[in-house]
CSV table of C-alpha atoms in Angstrom, one decimal:
chain,number,residue,atom,x,y,z
F,1,MET,CA,-25.8,-15.9,-22.8
F,2,THR,CA,-22.6,-14.0,-22.1
F,3,GLY,CA,-20.5,-14.1,-19.0
F,4,PRO,CA,-17.8,-16.2,-17.4
F,5,VAL,CA,-18.1,-20.0,-17.9
F,6,PRO,CA,-19.6,-21.5,-14.7
F,7,ARG,CA,-17.2,-23.6,-12.7
F,8,ASP,CA,-19.8,-26.3,-12.5
F,9,LEU,CA,-19.6,-26.7,-16.3
F,10,TRP,CA,-15.8,-27.0,-16.3
F,11,ILE,CA,-16.2,-29.7,-13.6
F,12,LEU,CA,-18.8,-31.5,-15.7
F,13,LEU,CA,-16.6,-31.4,-18.8
F,14,GLY,CA,-13.6,-32.4,-16.9
F,15,VAL,CA,-15.3,-35.5,-15.4
F,16,VAL,CA,-16.6,-36.6,-18.8
F,17,LEU,CA,-13.2,-36.2,-20.4
F,18,GLY,CA,-11.4,-37.8,-17.4
F,19,THR,CA,-13.7,-40.9,-17.3
F,20,PHE,CA,-13.5,-41.2,-21.1
F,21,SER,CA,-9.7,-41.3,-20.9
F,22,LEU,CA,-9.6,-43.9,-18.0
F,23,GLN,CA,-11.1,-46.6,-20.2
F,24,PHE,CA,-7.9,-46.7,-22.4
F,25,PHE,CA,-5.6,-47.7,-19.6
F,26,SER,CA,-5.6,-51.3,-18.3
F,27,SER,CA,-5.1,-50.2,-14.7
F,28,THR,CA,-8.1,-47.8,-14.7
F,29,ALA,CA,-10.5,-49.3,-17.3
F,30,TRP,CA,-12.5,-51.0,-14.5
F,31,LEU,CA,-13.8,-47.6,-13.1
F,32,PRO,CA,-15.8,-46.5,-16.3
F,33,LEU,CA,-17.1,-50.0,-16.6
F,34,LEU,CA,-18.4,-49.8,-13.0
F,35,LEU,CA,-20.1,-46.5,-13.6
F,36,ARG,CA,-21.7,-47.0,-17.0
F,37,LEU,CA,-25.3,-48.3,-17.3
F,38,THR,CA,-25.2,-52.1,-17.6
F,39,PRO,CA,-27.3,-55.1,-16.8
F,40,ALA,CA,-25.4,-55.2,-13.5
F,41,VAL,CA,-28.1,-52.8,-12.3
F,42,TRP,CA,-30.6,-55.6,-11.9
F,43,ARG,CA,-28.2,-58.6,-11.9
F,44,SER,CA,-25.9,-57.4,-9.2
F,45,GLY,CA,-27.7,-54.4,-7.6
F,46,PHE,CA,-25.4,-51.7,-9.0
F,47,VAL,CA,-28.2,-49.1,-8.8
F,48,TRP,CA,-25.8,-46.2,-8.7
F,49,GLN,CA,-25.3,-46.7,-12.4
F,50,LEU,CA,-28.8,-45.2,-13.0
F,51,VAL,CA,-27.3,-41.7,-12.3
F,52,THR,CA,-23.6,-42.1,-12.9
F,53,TYR,CA,-23.7,-43.3,-16.5
F,54,PRO,CA,-24.1,-39.9,-18.2
F,55,PHE,CA,-20.9,-38.6,-16.6
F,56,VAL,CA,-18.7,-41.3,-18.1
F,57,GLY,CA,-17.5,-40.3,-21.6
F,58,THR,CA,-18.1,-42.8,-24.4
F,59,GLY,CA,-16.9,-43.3,-27.9
F,60,VAL,CA,-13.5,-43.4,-29.6
F,61,PRO,CA,-10.7,-40.8,-29.4
F,62,GLY,CA,-11.2,-38.3,-32.2
F,63,ILE,CA,-12.8,-35.1,-33.4
F,64,TRP,CA,-16.4,-36.2,-32.9
F,65,PHE,CA,-15.9,-36.8,-29.2
F,66,LEU,CA,-14.4,-33.3,-28.9
F,67,VAL,CA,-17.3,-31.9,-30.9
F,68,SER,CA,-19.8,-33.5,-28.5
F,69,LEU,CA,-18.0,-31.9,-25.6
F,70,LEU,CA,-18.2,-28.5,-27.4
F,71,ILE,CA,-21.9,-28.9,-27.9
F,72,VAL,CA,-22.3,-29.9,-24.2
F,73,PHE,CA,-20.4,-26.7,-23.3
F,74,LEU,CA,-22.4,-24.4,-25.6
F,75,PHE,CA,-25.9,-25.6,-24.5
F,76,GLY,CA,-24.8,-26.2,-20.9
F,77,LYS,CA,-23.6,-22.7,-20.5
F,78,ASP,CA,-27.0,-21.1,-21.5
F,79,VAL,CA,-29.0,-23.7,-19.6
F,80,PHE,CA,-26.9,-23.1,-16.4
F,81,PHE,CA,-27.4,-19.3,-16.5
F,82,GLN,CA,-31.2,-19.7,-17.1
F,83,LEU,CA,-31.8,-22.3,-14.5
F,84,GLY,CA,-29.2,-21.6,-11.9
F,85,GLN,CA,-26.8,-24.0,-10.2
F,86,ARG,CA,-29.4,-26.0,-8.2
F,87,ARG,CA,-31.9,-26.5,-11.0
F,88,PHE,CA,-29.2,-27.2,-13.5
F,89,TRP,CA,-27.9,-30.2,-11.5
F,90,LYS,CA,-31.4,-31.3,-10.6
F,91,ILE,CA,-32.6,-31.5,-14.2
F,92,LEU,CA,-29.4,-33.5,-15.2
F,93,VAL,CA,-29.7,-36.0,-12.3
F,94,TYR,CA,-33.5,-36.4,-12.4
F,95,ALA,CA,-33.8,-36.7,-16.2
F,96,ALA,CA,-30.8,-39.1,-16.4
F,97,GLY,CA,-32.3,-41.1,-13.6
F,98,ALA,CA,-35.7,-41.4,-15.2
F,99,ALA,CA,-34.1,-42.3,-18.6
F,100,GLY,CA,-31.9,-44.9,-16.9
F,101,LEU,CA,-34.9,-46.4,-15.1
F,102,VAL,CA,-36.9,-46.8,-18.3
F,103,THR,CA,-33.8,-48.3,-20.1
F,104,VAL,CA,-33.3,-50.8,-17.3
F,105,VAL,CA,-36.9,-51.8,-17.2
F,106,VAL,CA,-37.0,-52.4,-21.0
F,107,GLY,CA,-33.6,-54.2,-20.7
F,108,ILE,CA,-35.1,-56.6,-18.0
F,109,LEU,CA,-38.1,-57.2,-20.2
F,110,GLN,CA,-35.9,-58.0,-23.2
F,111,SER,CA,-33.8,-60.4,-21.0
F,112,VAL,CA,-36.9,-62.1,-19.6
F,113,PHE,CA,-38.8,-62.5,-22.9
F,114,GLY,CA,-35.7,-63.2,-25.1
F,115,GLY,CA,-35.6,-59.9,-26.9
F,116,GLY,CA,-31.9,-59.6,-26.4
F,117,LEU,CA,-29.7,-56.5,-25.8
F,118,ALA,CA,-27.6,-54.6,-28.3
F,119,ALA,CA,-24.2,-56.2,-29.0
F,120,GLY,CA,-21.1,-54.8,-27.5
F,121,LEU,CA,-21.4,-52.0,-25.0
F,122,PRO,CA,-24.8,-52.2,-23.3
F,123,PHE,CA,-27.2,-49.4,-24.2
F,124,PRO,CA,-24.8,-47.5,-26.4
F,125,ILE,CA,-27.3,-44.8,-27.4
F,126,MET,CA,-27.6,-43.9,-23.7
F,127,GLN,CA,-24.0,-43.9,-22.5
F,128,GLY,CA,-22.0,-40.8,-21.4
F,129,GLN,CA,-22.3,-37.5,-23.1
F,130,ASN,CA,-25.1,-38.8,-25.4
F,131,THR,CA,-27.6,-38.5,-22.5
F,132,LEU,CA,-26.1,-35.1,-21.4
F,133,LEU,CA,-26.6,-33.8,-24.9
F,134,ALA,CA,-30.2,-35.0,-25.0
F,135,ILE,CA,-31.1,-33.4,-21.7
F,136,LEU,CA,-29.3,-30.1,-22.3
F,137,ILE,CA,-30.5,-29.6,-25.9
F,138,ALA,CA,-34.1,-30.5,-24.7
F,139,ALA,CA,-33.7,-28.0,-21.9
F,140,PHE,CA,-32.5,-25.2,-24.2
F,141,ALA,CA,-35.2,-26.0,-26.7
F,142,THR,CA,-37.9,-25.8,-24.0
F,143,LEU,CA,-36.6,-22.6,-22.4
F,144,ASN,CA,-35.9,-20.8,-25.7
F,145,ARG,CA,-38.5,-22.1,-28.1
F,146,ASP,CA,-38.2,-19.3,-30.7
F,147,ALA,CA,-34.4,-19.1,-30.6
F,148,THR,CA,-32.5,-20.2,-33.8
F,149,ILE,CA,-30.0,-23.0,-33.6
F,150,TYR,CA,-27.7,-23.8,-36.5
F,151,LEU,CA,-27.9,-27.5,-37.1
F,152,PHE,CA,-24.3,-28.8,-37.8
F,153,PHE,CA,-23.4,-25.1,-37.4
F,154,VAL,CA,-25.0,-24.4,-40.8
F,155,LEU,CA,-28.7,-25.0,-41.1
F,156,PRO,CA,-30.9,-22.5,-39.1
F,157,ILE,CA,-33.8,-24.2,-37.2
F,158,GLN,CA,-36.1,-22.9,-34.5
F,159,ALA,CA,-35.1,-24.4,-31.1
F,160,LYS,CA,-38.5,-26.0,-30.5
F,161,TRP,CA,-38.0,-28.4,-33.4
F,162,PHE,CA,-34.9,-29.9,-31.7
F,163,LEU,CA,-37.2,-31.8,-29.4
F,164,LEU,CA,-38.4,-33.8,-32.3
F,165,LEU,CA,-35.0,-33.9,-34.0
F,166,GLU,CA,-33.5,-35.5,-30.9
F,167,ILE,CA,-36.0,-38.3,-31.1
F,168,LEU,CA,-35.3,-38.7,-34.8
F,169,PHE,CA,-31.5,-38.9,-34.2
F,170,ALA,CA,-32.1,-41.4,-31.4
F,171,PHE,CA,-34.2,-43.5,-33.8
F,172,MET,CA,-31.4,-43.5,-36.3
F,173,GLY,CA,-29.1,-44.7,-33.5
F,174,PHE,CA,-31.5,-47.5,-32.8
F,175,LEU,CA,-31.6,-48.6,-36.4
F,176,GLY,CA,-27.8,-48.7,-36.4
F,177,THR,CA,-27.3,-50.5,-33.1
F,178,GLY,CA,-30.5,-52.3,-32.3
F,179,ASP,CA,-30.5,-50.6,-28.9
F,180,PHE,CA,-34.3,-50.3,-28.4
F,181,ALA,CA,-33.9,-49.8,-24.6
F,182,GLY,CA,-31.5,-47.0,-25.1
F,183,PHE,CA,-33.8,-45.4,-27.7
F,184,LEU,CA,-36.7,-45.4,-25.2
F,185,GLY,CA,-34.3,-44.0,-22.6
F,186,ILE,CA,-33.4,-41.0,-24.8
F,187,CYS,CA,-37.1,-40.4,-25.5
F,188,THR,CA,-37.7,-40.4,-21.8
F,189,ALA,CA,-34.8,-38.0,-21.1
F,190,VAL,CA,-36.2,-35.5,-23.7
F,191,ALA,CA,-39.8,-35.9,-22.5
F,192,PHE,CA,-38.9,-35.7,-18.8
F,193,THR,CA,-36.8,-32.5,-19.4
F,194,PHE,CA,-39.6,-30.9,-21.4
F,195,GLY,CA,-42.3,-31.8,-18.8
F,196,TYR,CA,-40.1,-30.8,-15.8
F,197,LEU,CA,-39.4,-27.4,-17.2
F,198,THR,CA,-42.9,-26.7,-18.3
F,199,GLY,CA,-44.4,-27.3,-14.9
F,200,TRP,CA,-46.1,-30.8,-14.9
F,201,ARG,CA,-44.2,-31.6,-11.6
F,202,ARG,CA,-46.5,-29.2,-9.8
F,203,THR,CA,-49.7,-30.9,-10.9
F,204,GLY,CA,-49.3,-33.8,-8.5
F,205,TRP,CA,-49.5,-36.7,-11.0
F,206,SER,CA,-45.7,-36.8,-11.2
F,207,ARG,CA,-45.5,-38.3,-7.7
F,208,GLU,CA,-48.1,-40.9,-8.6
F,209,LEU,CA,-46.1,-41.7,-11.8
F,210,SER,CA,-42.9,-42.1,-9.8
F,211,LEU,CA,-44.6,-44.4,-7.3
F,212,ARG,CA,-46.1,-46.5,-10.1
F,213,ALA,CA,-42.6,-46.7,-11.7
F,214,GLN,CA,-41.1,-47.9,-8.5
F,215,GLN,CA,-43.8,-50.5,-8.1
F,216,LEU,CA,-43.2,-51.8,-11.6
F,217,TRP,CA,-39.5,-51.9,-11.0
F,218,PHE,CA,-39.9,-54.1,-7.9
F,219,ARG,CA,-42.4,-56.4,-9.7
F,220,LEU,CA,-40.0,-56.9,-12.7
F,221,ARG,CA,-37.1,-57.4,-10.3
F,222,LEU,CA,-39.0,-60.1,-8.4
F,223,ALA,CA,-40.1,-61.8,-11.7
F,224,TRP,CA,-36.5,-61.9,-12.9
F,225,LEU,CA,-35.2,-63.4,-9.7
F,226,LYS,CA,-38.0,-66.0,-9.7
F,227,ARG,CA,-37.1,-66.9,-13.3
F,228,LYS,CA,-33.3,-67.0,-12.6
F,229,ARG,CA,-33.4,-68.9,-9.3
F,230,GLY,CA,-36.5,-70.9,-9.6
F,231,LEU,CA,-38.2,-69.1,-6.6
F,232,GLN,CA,-41.9,-69.7,-5.9
F,233,VAL,CA,-44.2,-67.5,-4.0
F,234,VAL,CA,-45.8,-69.3,-1.0
F,235,LYS,CA,-49.3,-68.1,-0.4
F,236,GLY,CA,-50.7,-67.9,3.2
F,237,GLY,CA,-53.6,-70.2,4.1
F,238,ASP,CA,-54.5,-73.9,3.7
F,239,GLU,CA,-55.8,-75.7,0.6
F,240,GLU,CA,-59.4,-74.6,1.5
F,241,GLY,CA,-58.4,-71.0,1.4
F,242,LYS,CA,-58.5,-70.4,5.1
F,243,LYS,CA,-55.9,-67.9,6.4
F,244,ASP,CA,-53.0,-69.3,8.4
F,245,PRO,CA,-53.3,-67.8,11.9
F,246,TRP,CA,-49.5,-67.2,11.8
F,247,VAL,CA,-49.6,-65.1,8.7
F,248,HIS,CA,-50.3,-61.4,9.3
């Protein structure tokens, strides 16, 4: 797509670069930590991290971080022009939220059943521009299935195959970090983006899926609190199974 670069895209890149830079100063390092996706979502109720984490740049200073921003720019520009401002931001927020929710649910299960989380930065595969790239590339591949993308700027591949390539790259990231929750999160981001743009949201089952996900989240949260604090559920009624008249 040709035309002026959307102001929204400049803002997006500026936020990612700005939050990335803040982590390297002792006086501001607390802010990226507060916005990244961490176990604090279920341990301390930091639920905003489910949607803020993709906008906090991650990695080390160097050429690869700049290349990742360039790729966000290239795909983001085309996707923005094709979807428009409103749908562009909706797909970013919704897909990131769905991916974050799946990652957190898996993280809770790993904590409860002793699976453990990846060492170092929690959910490294999911953080920052990694999720933005997954969503924007999946969106471009869905909207332009027959277009040609040059992998690593050299190898020509049809856009539709990038949906599978993203999963493969995420799997390689899982093998390198042990971040199983983040791997499933990236898979969710790609699948959600594809489904959202191909119209499943109009079939009605997306709402049911959302409600079931919320129900699962509350059950897992309650199970984790019970395990941590030794809480017990008190059932209404006496030993013979009769309902207590004060319980409604």
